Amino acid sequence: MPLPCPMTARPTLARAATWFALATLAAAQQPAPETAADPSASAPTRELLRTLAARPRVAGTRESLHAVEFVARELERAGWRVERERFDVVLSLPRRIAFAIHAAGAGEPLVQRVETWDPDAERPGDIPKFAGWTASGKVRARAVDVGRGLRADYERLAASGVDVRGKIALATFGGAYRGIKVDMAAEHGCAGVLLYSPSDEDGADRGPVWPAGPWKPGHDAQRGSISPMGRAPGDPSTPGWPSTAGCARVPAGEYAMPKLLCLPIGWDDAHAILERIADVEVELEIDAPPALRPIYNVVGTLAARGSAALVVAGSHRDSWVRGAHDSGGGCAALLRAAQILGARAKQGWDQHGELRVCFWDAEEQGLVGSTEHVEAHRADYAARLVAYVNSDANVSGTRFGASGTPGMMRVLRETCASIDSVATPGRSLWDEYTQGGTKSPAFSLPGSGSDFAAFVHHAGLPMLELGFGGGSGGQYHTTFDDFELVDRFLDPGFAAHEKCAEATAALLARLAEQGRAAFDAGEACKELARHARLAGLEKSDGGASWLGEARAERLAAAFDALAAAPPDALLPAAFLRDAGIPGRAWFKNPLWAPGLETGYSSETFPTLRRAARDGEAALERELAALLDTATALQRSTAPPR
Ligand SMILES: [Zn+2]
């Protein structure tokens, strides 16, 4: 028999510090928890984050190994079995970056900066502003303002007679994954790409800049990967299989990589170019050779007791610099959740299923650690994973939010109905999420950009994320996303981090206890029916519905029929295509996929969209294939238990 779960009892006001109630468990007869005498016990996540974010954690560097050992030690102390899971992966790290702005034809540069960096030094310092997977080389050319650098921007420029060929595209962040902007610039014949944020988006025009406030100073910029994540995330030399020692690899030069030099720059430099864009040339010289480096996922396991079910939670341990928000906070909350669950296990709690917490490496380079991990464990996860719970930069304020795949809303509701809100005292997190019942909850389908991608799009497994937002600032992937920023501006007092740990522990416990019954197939099928009908309303460029309302209705009806007698199967797993979706072999989920020209957000029914481009007959064939899968699932539906 499991011990009574303190997380299912609504804490009273007298127990407002609910993490304490959790840590002390079924308190009265139990020994005090280890942290009781610790002066930092008022917010254990604060101390975890302070240590974690004390140094940069760039994947593949020697310095990042300190965090590997810290996380491993904390998990071991909390009673988890720990594995340091090594993969040898190709990573792109900078050695030397030179940037200059020249007045056209003149001698001395107006602006010049050279930065060098040694990823193998024990103290390499902060990585320069850098785009992971940029091409290396040298280019000098005039710049052209391409707005956000999306297809519509290039169409607009072409329509007004602007020739972008041979020029360096100056594009703002936002609107799509940054890698798509580089692909788009290459497609339109540009010679390089500079990415920046205007100061009225996240800099001085929004408020006081760091260190006076949380907004971005003019010299700093967002680092980030431009890997072709929409084709295949992870190590580009091992698409679809794990990068273990001695494994087969696609040779360098044969896998798709960005073709252009790309550099993020601060608003000061962007402004200097924009002011006299017709009169200046930009010079870029980048040396960032891709090279094989070891990365380490830290994986903690709490053994199952009599159930084959497995629940996995993860947050990325690596960061571009100190990453206190992204994703130090996610790691601290997950570590704290592991401490809470470890303490319960030590006191005899039977969680039924196996619990696994993963602290991923190299997420920032292109979801590498989690992708290699899922590729290595895909068969086991297909057989027994209940759900993956993702945490990424998920604490930046006190306002509760959640996202996930269809079929996970019920377990979210059950979990959050019994946990107090931070932002609206007296309400539960569920009340807060549904605005007191006035808003009917629905997840949008998860695209990509975080470690859930391999679970959802490669293995077809359910996923949930929860977190606390509402804070703002310009710290994303900058040098000042550090402990002080979180402590002073994002979550002073760490109440949201503590609540995130409490809610994550409660969710993991519930998933492990329920096993695959936690997945609500009826809810998932209803959601997919809704998405089918929405797809039928979408217009293509010609103004007609690309799918056709009648076809959309046939697909929706098939999901409605499944919802009426829910299959004993996980979705999207039951629909997976082993050969992948057209043009994207790694992506195996035909129900939805990351948008090819958006990256982070998703589009529904990618195989139908692709077929629609080949005409009516192809579209009918693809619809029939989806309907066949639905019919087969209906036949296999077990009688109600
Ligand atoms: Zn992140």
XYZ file of C-alpha atoms and ligand atoms in Angstrom:
642
model
C 0.000 0.000 0.000
C 1.342 3.443 -0.799
C 1.697 5.892 2.058
C -0.939 8.622 1.962
C 0.296 11.114 -0.573
C 0.673 14.542 1.037
C 0.529 16.146 -2.396
C -3.059 15.112 -2.985
C -4.214 16.892 0.182
C -4.865 20.598 -0.362
C -2.424 22.380 1.938
C -4.039 24.697 4.444
C -3.004 28.327 4.823
C -1.074 27.391 7.932
C 1.047 25.164 5.705
C 1.582 27.779 3.057
C 5.251 26.802 2.750
C 4.031 23.676 1.047
C 7.452 22.471 0.004
C 8.104 22.003 3.682
C 4.910 20.048 4.088
C 6.013 17.873 1.201
C 9.543 17.385 2.362
C 8.387 16.403 5.790
C 5.962 13.968 4.169
C 3.518 12.115 6.285
C 5.180 14.143 8.939
C 4.099 13.308 12.468
C 5.653 9.850 12.855
C 8.503 10.433 10.422
C 12.051 11.565 11.167
C 12.846 15.151 10.223
C 14.163 15.638 6.682
C 17.860 16.276 6.135
C 17.315 19.926 5.303
C 15.465 20.820 8.517
C 18.477 22.384 10.279
C 19.857 23.997 7.165
C 19.565 27.816 7.147
C 18.999 27.652 3.388
C 15.968 25.415 3.950
C 13.514 28.268 3.412
C 14.131 27.863 -0.331
C 16.265 24.840 -1.220
C 15.900 25.632 -4.927
C 17.704 28.940 -4.330
C 20.823 27.193 -3.052
C 20.681 24.581 -5.816
C 20.471 27.296 -8.443
C 23.207 29.376 -6.824
C 25.694 26.503 -7.189
C 24.463 25.388 -10.596
C 24.607 28.878 -12.130
C 27.954 29.850 -10.602
C 29.865 28.830 -13.748
C 29.149 28.661 -17.476
C 27.858 25.239 -18.620
C 28.520 25.177 -22.358
C 28.158 21.609 -23.640
C 31.411 19.931 -24.565
C 33.624 22.206 -22.434
C 35.756 21.022 -19.534
C 34.135 23.597 -17.290
C 30.655 22.125 -17.816
C 31.779 18.940 -16.039
C 31.547 20.687 -12.657
C 27.766 20.820 -13.067
C 27.674 17.152 -14.091
C 29.284 16.231 -10.780
C 27.134 18.632 -8.753
C 23.870 17.249 -10.159
C 25.076 13.644 -9.803
C 26.100 14.219 -6.183
C 22.791 15.857 -5.260
C 20.812 13.009 -6.840
C 22.907 10.357 -5.085
C 22.408 12.119 -1.746
C 18.659 12.097 -2.410
C 18.716 8.312 -2.862
C 18.667 8.033 -6.665
C 20.869 5.640 -8.639
C 22.958 7.812 -10.946
C 24.413 7.226 -14.384
C 26.569 9.667 -16.334
C 25.406 8.809 -19.836
C 28.141 9.724 -22.320
C 27.691 10.359 -26.021
C 30.425 11.498 -28.388
C 28.809 14.095 -30.616
C 29.777 16.652 -33.201
C 29.495 20.141 -31.698
C 30.249 23.548 -33.114
C 32.145 25.870 -30.738
C 33.908 29.140 -31.591
C 37.666 29.702 -31.413
C 37.864 33.181 -32.910
C 35.257 35.729 -34.002
C 36.147 39.042 -35.685
C 33.501 41.638 -36.510
C 33.980 45.050 -38.049
C 31.928 47.842 -39.617
C 33.736 49.824 -42.317
C 32.735 53.035 -44.009
C 32.616 51.873 -47.633
C 35.941 52.404 -49.333
C 37.613 54.024 -46.279
C 40.546 52.655 -44.285
C 40.043 52.410 -40.534
C 36.964 50.444 -39.397
C 34.218 52.348 -37.563
C 33.721 49.397 -35.202
C 36.072 46.487 -34.715
C 36.005 43.580 -32.283
C 38.010 40.357 -32.091
C 37.122 37.697 -29.534
C 38.893 34.426 -28.901
C 37.758 31.564 -26.723
C 39.183 28.217 -25.655
C 36.546 25.590 -24.850
C 39.231 23.328 -23.381
C 40.482 25.830 -20.809
C 39.334 25.163 -17.269
C 38.160 28.773 -17.075
C 37.304 29.699 -20.655
C 35.151 32.645 -19.552
C 31.877 33.593 -21.204
C 31.402 32.304 -24.724
C 31.366 35.241 -27.185
C 28.123 36.164 -28.901
C 27.857 33.212 -31.251
C 25.484 31.202 -33.445
C 26.038 27.469 -32.966
C 26.725 25.738 -36.326
C 27.574 28.949 -38.167
C 29.770 28.374 -41.215
C 33.412 29.356 -40.723
C 35.345 31.693 -43.024
C 35.517 35.356 -43.919
C 33.108 37.683 -45.696
C 32.987 41.458 -46.298
C 29.903 42.960 -47.911
C 27.236 45.625 -47.706
C 24.345 44.930 -45.328
C 20.647 44.811 -46.132
C 17.796 45.216 -43.650
C 15.606 42.116 -44.110
C 13.167 42.738 -41.251
C 12.541 39.433 -39.510
C 14.229 37.558 -42.345
C 11.240 35.335 -43.142
C 9.945 34.380 -46.590
C 7.377 37.187 -46.561
C 10.161 39.732 -45.858
C 12.170 38.602 -48.899
C 9.020 38.699 -51.051
C 8.357 42.255 -49.883
C 11.954 43.307 -50.630
C 11.841 41.704 -54.079
C 8.542 43.443 -54.832
C 10.104 46.822 -54.005
C 13.159 46.131 -56.162
C 15.733 45.546 -53.394
C 18.487 43.147 -54.467
C 19.705 41.163 -51.441
C 22.137 38.954 -53.363
C 25.716 39.069 -52.127
C 24.762 41.212 -49.132
C 24.842 40.448 -45.414
C 21.265 40.113 -44.172
C 20.526 42.081 -41.000
C 17.528 40.379 -39.376
C 15.736 40.749 -36.058
C 15.082 37.783 -33.815
C 11.507 36.578 -33.474
C 8.764 35.077 -35.588
C 10.596 31.804 -36.225
C 13.535 29.693 -35.099
C 16.777 31.544 -35.877
C 18.106 28.675 -38.042
C 15.226 29.222 -40.476
C 16.358 32.840 -40.988
C 19.809 31.618 -42.024
C 18.338 29.049 -44.441
C 16.087 31.755 -45.867
C 19.016 34.167 -46.367
C 21.009 31.410 -48.113
C 18.038 30.575 -50.346
C 17.842 34.221 -51.435
C 21.551 34.537 -52.230
C 22.763 36.530 -49.211
C 26.440 36.342 -48.203
C 25.955 36.190 -44.418
C 23.515 36.907 -41.585
C 23.566 39.216 -38.566
C 20.821 38.703 -35.955
C 19.791 41.310 -33.373
C 16.982 42.477 -31.059
C 15.829 46.111 -31.344
C 16.113 48.017 -28.069
C 12.343 48.587 -28.037
C 11.823 44.806 -27.912
C 14.001 43.794 -24.981
C 16.489 46.601 -24.354
C 16.822 50.143 -23.027
C 13.518 51.313 -24.522
C 11.692 48.786 -22.349
C 13.268 49.698 -19.010
C 16.491 49.820 -17.005
C 19.190 47.612 -18.494
C 21.330 45.173 -16.578
C 22.618 45.553 -13.873
C 20.114 48.299 -12.937
C 17.237 46.211 -14.300
C 16.445 43.049 -16.266
C 16.550 44.552 -19.775
C 19.265 43.896 -22.322
C 22.259 46.245 -22.495
C 23.148 47.405 -25.995
C 26.343 45.361 -26.163
C 24.810 41.963 -25.372
C 22.878 39.635 -27.648
C 21.086 36.328 -27.789
C 23.381 33.382 -28.516
C 21.774 30.310 -30.048
C 21.926 27.373 -32.385
C 21.094 27.644 -36.069
C 21.258 23.871 -36.653
C 18.665 22.499 -39.082
C 16.551 21.306 -36.133
C 13.474 20.985 -38.360
C 15.183 18.275 -40.459
C 16.743 16.248 -37.643
C 17.800 17.459 -34.191
C 20.690 15.907 -32.287
C 24.154 15.000 -33.531
C 24.022 15.693 -37.275
C 26.462 12.851 -37.956
C 24.140 10.210 -36.430
C 20.582 11.060 -37.526
C 18.275 8.424 -36.050
C 20.816 6.411 -34.062
C 22.766 7.105 -30.840
C 26.257 8.637 -30.971
C 27.963 5.931 -28.973
C 31.710 5.335 -29.063
C 32.801 3.881 -32.391
C 29.331 4.103 -34.006
C 28.834 4.650 -37.748
C 28.742 8.325 -38.758
C 27.727 10.353 -41.756
C 31.016 11.948 -42.936
C 31.514 15.685 -42.403
C 30.342 17.597 -45.453
C 27.566 15.098 -46.199
C 25.071 16.210 -43.554
C 23.043 19.390 -44.014
C 24.501 22.351 -42.149
C 24.049 26.130 -42.401
C 25.866 27.456 -45.482
C 26.383 31.047 -44.305
C 28.391 32.840 -41.662
C 25.981 34.007 -38.978
C 26.602 36.186 -35.920
C 24.283 37.636 -33.276
C 25.147 41.273 -32.513
C 24.019 43.743 -29.851
C 21.659 46.624 -30.536
C 24.578 49.109 -30.406
C 26.234 47.470 -33.424
C 22.950 46.856 -35.258
C 21.995 50.495 -34.741
C 25.403 51.645 -36.043
C 24.826 49.670 -39.257
C 21.183 50.668 -39.709
C 22.014 54.392 -39.304
C 24.145 54.410 -42.445
C 23.301 51.131 -44.117
C 23.896 52.499 -47.619
C 27.426 53.645 -46.761
C 28.933 50.793 -44.749
C 30.342 47.336 -45.261
C 30.343 44.633 -42.616
C 33.265 42.279 -42.198
C 32.870 38.928 -40.485
C 35.513 36.321 -39.803
C 34.519 33.231 -37.843
C 36.466 30.137 -36.867
C 34.089 27.605 -35.285
C 35.152 24.174 -36.479
C 32.691 21.335 -35.783
C 34.477 18.669 -33.740
C 33.679 15.445 -31.892
C 33.297 16.084 -28.147
C 31.940 14.096 -25.200
C 28.659 15.195 -23.635
C 27.041 13.801 -20.492
C 23.393 13.390 -19.574
C 23.055 12.819 -15.839
C 20.320 10.206 -15.384
C 18.863 9.395 -11.958
C 16.653 6.372 -11.373
C 14.268 5.482 -8.588
C 13.597 1.778 -9.080
C 10.082 0.491 -9.753
C 8.256 -1.692 -7.298
C 6.218 -4.236 -9.176
C 5.299 -2.203 -12.238
C 6.885 -2.034 -15.673
C 5.698 1.552 -16.136
C 8.365 4.216 -16.535
C 8.076 7.976 -16.110
C 10.858 10.263 -17.380
C 11.389 13.917 -16.500
C 14.124 16.125 -17.875
C 15.662 19.574 -17.960
C 18.750 20.677 -19.852
C 21.810 21.147 -17.684
C 23.850 22.897 -20.355
C 23.502 26.612 -21.099
C 25.020 29.249 -23.372
C 26.582 31.054 -20.449
C 25.495 30.650 -16.785
C 21.871 30.034 -17.757
C 20.218 30.652 -14.381
C 16.817 31.015 -16.032
C 17.522 28.841 -19.105
C 17.433 26.225 -17.767
C 19.127 26.453 -14.372
C 15.748 27.120 -12.780
C 14.242 24.066 -14.477
C 17.166 21.962 -13.248
C 16.953 23.334 -9.696
C 13.198 22.652 -9.521
C 13.641 19.148 -10.953
C 16.519 18.408 -8.557
C 14.358 19.591 -5.676
C 11.478 17.404 -6.923
C 13.935 14.492 -6.978
C 14.887 15.246 -3.367
C 11.213 15.273 -2.357
C 10.501 11.968 -4.114
C 13.760 10.425 -2.874
C 12.798 11.293 0.701
C 9.408 9.655 0.204
C 11.017 6.523 -1.249
C 13.431 6.298 1.704
C 10.398 6.250 3.963
C 8.775 3.360 2.166
C 6.558 5.052 -0.435
C 5.636 2.662 -3.231
C 5.396 4.655 -6.423
C 4.689 1.519 -8.532
C 6.467 2.603 -11.711
C 10.107 3.479 -12.281
C 11.017 7.169 -12.095
C 13.857 8.609 -14.141
C 15.133 12.194 -14.036
C 17.450 13.336 -16.815
C 19.658 16.414 -16.807
C 20.352 16.783 -20.505
C 23.504 18.071 -22.120
C 23.887 20.070 -25.363
C 20.235 21.101 -25.660
C 21.387 24.554 -26.681
C 23.375 23.168 -29.619
C 20.277 21.462 -31.059
C 18.546 19.164 -28.522
C 21.555 16.840 -28.723
C 21.659 15.033 -25.358
C 17.944 14.207 -25.245
C 17.849 13.203 -28.916
C 20.770 10.766 -28.585
C 19.206 9.400 -25.379
C 15.800 8.767 -26.953
C 17.429 7.212 -30.013
C 19.284 4.843 -27.649
C 16.214 3.962 -25.544
C 13.445 4.142 -28.147
C 12.326 0.483 -27.964
C 12.205 0.478 -24.150
C 10.330 3.781 -24.075
C 7.835 2.585 -26.707
C 7.128 -0.443 -24.524
C 6.745 1.185 -21.132
C 7.037 4.982 -21.002
C 3.980 6.628 -19.457
C 4.959 10.203 -20.292
C 7.884 12.589 -20.511
C 7.776 15.690 -18.299
C 9.896 18.535 -19.678
C 11.287 21.553 -17.826
C 13.055 24.283 -19.770
C 13.476 27.872 -18.652
C 10.171 27.294 -16.918
C 10.413 29.642 -13.938
C 10.483 33.384 -14.639
C 7.574 34.630 -12.540
C 4.691 33.332 -10.470
C 1.956 32.866 -13.101
C 1.205 29.167 -13.679
C 1.143 27.686 -17.160
C 1.281 24.259 -18.775
C 1.540 22.652 -22.174
C 1.538 19.122 -23.458
C 0.285 16.579 -25.926
C -3.385 15.587 -26.318
C -4.480 13.136 -23.626
C -2.512 14.685 -20.759
C -5.014 17.286 -19.570
C -6.778 14.978 -17.075
C -3.606 14.116 -15.163
C -2.632 17.795 -15.155
C -6.023 18.667 -13.678
C -5.854 15.916 -11.062
C -2.375 17.064 -10.057
C -2.950 20.803 -10.028
C -6.381 20.813 -8.385
C -4.724 20.060 -5.053
C -1.818 22.527 -5.185
C -2.114 26.165 -4.122
C -1.425 28.905 -6.637
C 1.451 31.320 -5.994
C 0.008 34.197 -8.019
C -3.590 34.001 -6.785
C -3.678 32.958 -3.123
C -6.717 30.905 -2.175
C -6.937 29.316 -5.601
C -5.471 26.054 -6.814
C -3.079 25.936 -9.751
C -5.896 24.366 -11.777
C -8.258 27.228 -10.906
C -5.554 29.647 -11.934
C -4.952 27.760 -15.194
C -8.642 27.698 -16.114
C -9.266 31.202 -14.725
C -11.695 29.876 -12.159
C -13.410 27.631 -14.679
C -14.160 30.409 -17.180
C -11.579 29.154 -19.679
C -11.796 25.643 -21.081
C -8.269 24.326 -21.179
C -6.649 23.089 -24.375
C -3.012 22.527 -25.248
C -1.650 23.728 -28.539
C 0.283 20.917 -30.217
C 3.959 21.111 -29.216
C 6.385 21.942 -32.027
C 10.089 21.919 -31.192
C 12.844 23.937 -29.535
C 13.239 21.878 -26.384
C 14.074 18.372 -25.221
C 10.555 16.990 -25.628
C 11.035 16.892 -29.420
C 12.581 13.410 -29.580
C 9.941 11.973 -27.235
C 7.021 13.453 -29.185
C 8.170 13.485 -32.810
C 10.588 10.552 -32.957
C 9.060 8.126 -30.430
C 5.446 9.382 -30.488
C 5.094 9.557 -26.704
C 2.966 11.778 -24.443
C 4.557 14.885 -22.914
C 3.694 17.495 -20.318
C 5.398 20.737 -19.283
C 4.472 22.995 -16.410
C 6.005 26.219 -15.256
C 5.682 29.701 -13.872
C 6.058 32.805 -16.009
C 5.061 36.430 -16.146
C 8.454 38.047 -15.547
C 10.057 39.859 -18.424
C 13.459 41.087 -19.494
C 16.078 40.724 -22.164
C 18.198 38.013 -20.622
C 17.527 35.151 -23.046
C 20.899 33.479 -23.876
C 22.929 36.466 -22.637
C 25.817 36.779 -20.194
C 23.522 38.247 -17.545
C 21.095 35.309 -17.362
C 22.704 34.536 -14.017
C 21.776 33.802 -10.418
C 21.553 37.477 -9.499
C 19.004 38.131 -12.254
C 16.709 35.394 -10.958
C 17.263 36.357 -7.325
C 16.607 40.076 -7.868
C 14.088 40.221 -10.705
C 12.525 36.955 -11.874
C 11.640 35.150 -8.650
C 12.787 37.027 -5.526
C 12.253 34.672 -2.589
C 12.061 31.684 -4.951
C 8.397 30.928 -4.176
C 7.764 30.006 -7.830
C 10.807 27.710 -7.983
C 9.661 25.953 -4.821
C 6.124 25.605 -6.186
C 7.473 24.266 -9.461
C 9.400 21.608 -7.535
C 6.287 20.717 -5.520
C 4.063 20.484 -8.600
C 6.655 18.509 -10.567
C 7.081 16.019 -7.719
C 3.304 15.635 -7.446
C 2.950 15.111 -11.188
C 5.749 12.531 -11.377
C 4.330 10.658 -8.378
C 0.876 10.559 -9.937
C 2.174 9.393 -13.319
C 4.241 6.618 -11.711
C 1.300 5.506 -9.581
C -1.204 5.488 -12.452
C 1.057 4.059 -15.168
C -0.333 4.164 -18.688
C -3.837 4.692 -17.306
C -2.669 8.309 -16.847
C -2.979 8.767 -20.610
C -6.535 9.730 -21.557
C -6.964 8.298 -25.072
C -10.560 9.563 -25.286
C -9.446 13.130 -24.628
C -6.577 12.768 -27.145
C -8.939 11.530 -29.887
C -11.416 14.345 -29.221
C -8.595 16.868 -29.517
C -7.388 15.345 -32.785
C -10.955 15.468 -34.154
C -10.983 19.175 -33.284
C -7.656 19.704 -35.052
C -8.928 17.821 -38.133
C -11.935 20.160 -38.353
C -9.667 23.201 -37.894
C -7.421 21.934 -40.724
C -10.514 21.752 -42.931
C -11.100 25.474 -42.372
C -7.545 26.516 -43.296
C -7.221 28.170 -46.666
C -4.325 27.559 -49.015
C -2.738 30.380 -51.064
C -5.441 30.048 -53.737
C -8.120 30.803 -51.133
C -9.672 27.328 -51.091
C -9.433 24.853 -48.212
C -6.255 22.832 -48.859
C -7.742 19.726 -47.263
C -11.407 20.206 -48.128
C -14.096 20.321 -45.481
C -15.518 16.935 -46.496
C -12.141 15.218 -46.097
C -11.554 17.030 -42.815
C -14.917 15.767 -41.606
C -14.087 12.149 -42.560
C -10.850 12.381 -40.564
C -12.575 14.086 -37.624
C -15.316 11.440 -37.621
C -12.681 8.690 -37.400
C -11.191 10.373 -34.305
C -14.684 10.905 -32.869
C -15.356 7.168 -33.250
C -12.094 6.409 -31.442
C -12.988 8.882 -28.709
C -16.292 7.070 -28.139
C -14.457 3.774 -27.505
C -10.929 4.880 -26.563
C -8.169 2.556 -27.773
C -5.801 0.951 -25.327
C -2.872 2.685 -27.004
C -0.791 5.843 -26.762
C -1.131 8.607 -29.287
C 0.595 9.674 -31.441
C 2.538 6.363 -31.023
C -0.245 4.313 -32.632
C 0.039 6.419 -35.811
C 3.857 6.537 -36.097
C 5.457 6.091 -39.524
C 8.654 4.091 -39.316
C 9.990 5.649 -42.518
C 9.207 9.126 -41.192
C 7.144 11.879 -42.764
C 8.039 12.961 -46.317
C 11.443 14.628 -46.517
C 11.984 14.299 -42.766
C 12.811 10.672 -41.945
C 13.603 11.402 -38.289
C 10.109 12.867 -37.669
C 7.731 9.924 -37.404
C 4.518 11.547 -36.165
C 2.022 12.147 -39.022
C -0.513 13.852 -36.718
C 1.576 16.983 -36.220
C 5.171 18.192 -36.703
C 7.192 21.370 -36.185
C 6.487 23.869 -38.976
C 9.270 23.829 -41.567
C 9.346 27.634 -41.770
C 8.480 28.382 -38.146
C 10.511 25.797 -36.218
C 9.167 26.282 -32.702
C 5.437 26.018 -33.443
C 3.703 23.062 -35.041
C 1.500 22.287 -38.001
C -1.099 19.527 -38.039
C -1.216 16.531 -40.374
C 2.110 17.138 -42.193
C 1.697 14.056 -44.425
C -1.667 15.353 -45.658
C -0.191 18.823 -46.274
C 2.633 17.317 -48.301
C 0.202 15.109 -50.271
C -2.030 18.104 -51.022
C 0.855 19.630 -52.984
C 0.876 16.511 -55.212
C -2.819 16.734 -56.071
C -6.183 15.218 -55.224
C -5.231 11.585 -55.800
C -2.221 11.810 -53.469
C -4.320 13.564 -50.848
C -7.011 10.843 -51.018
C -4.342 8.121 -50.693
C -2.796 9.742 -47.640
C -6.175 10.330 -46.009
C -7.024 6.665 -46.591
C -3.760 5.655 -44.878
C -4.634 7.703 -41.767
C -8.214 6.371 -41.752
C -6.901 2.791 -42.069
C -4.755 3.284 -38.973
C -7.743 4.673 -37.088
C -9.922 1.740 -38.171
C -7.285 -0.797 -37.138
C -7.027 0.922 -33.753
C -10.777 0.778 -33.343
C -10.757 -2.977 -34.010
C -7.993 -3.514 -31.484
C -9.835 -1.585 -28.794
C -10.083 -3.707 -25.732
C -13.548 -4.102 -24.160
C -14.122 -1.747 -21.225
C -12.569 -2.941 -17.999
Zn 16.473 26.157 -22.664
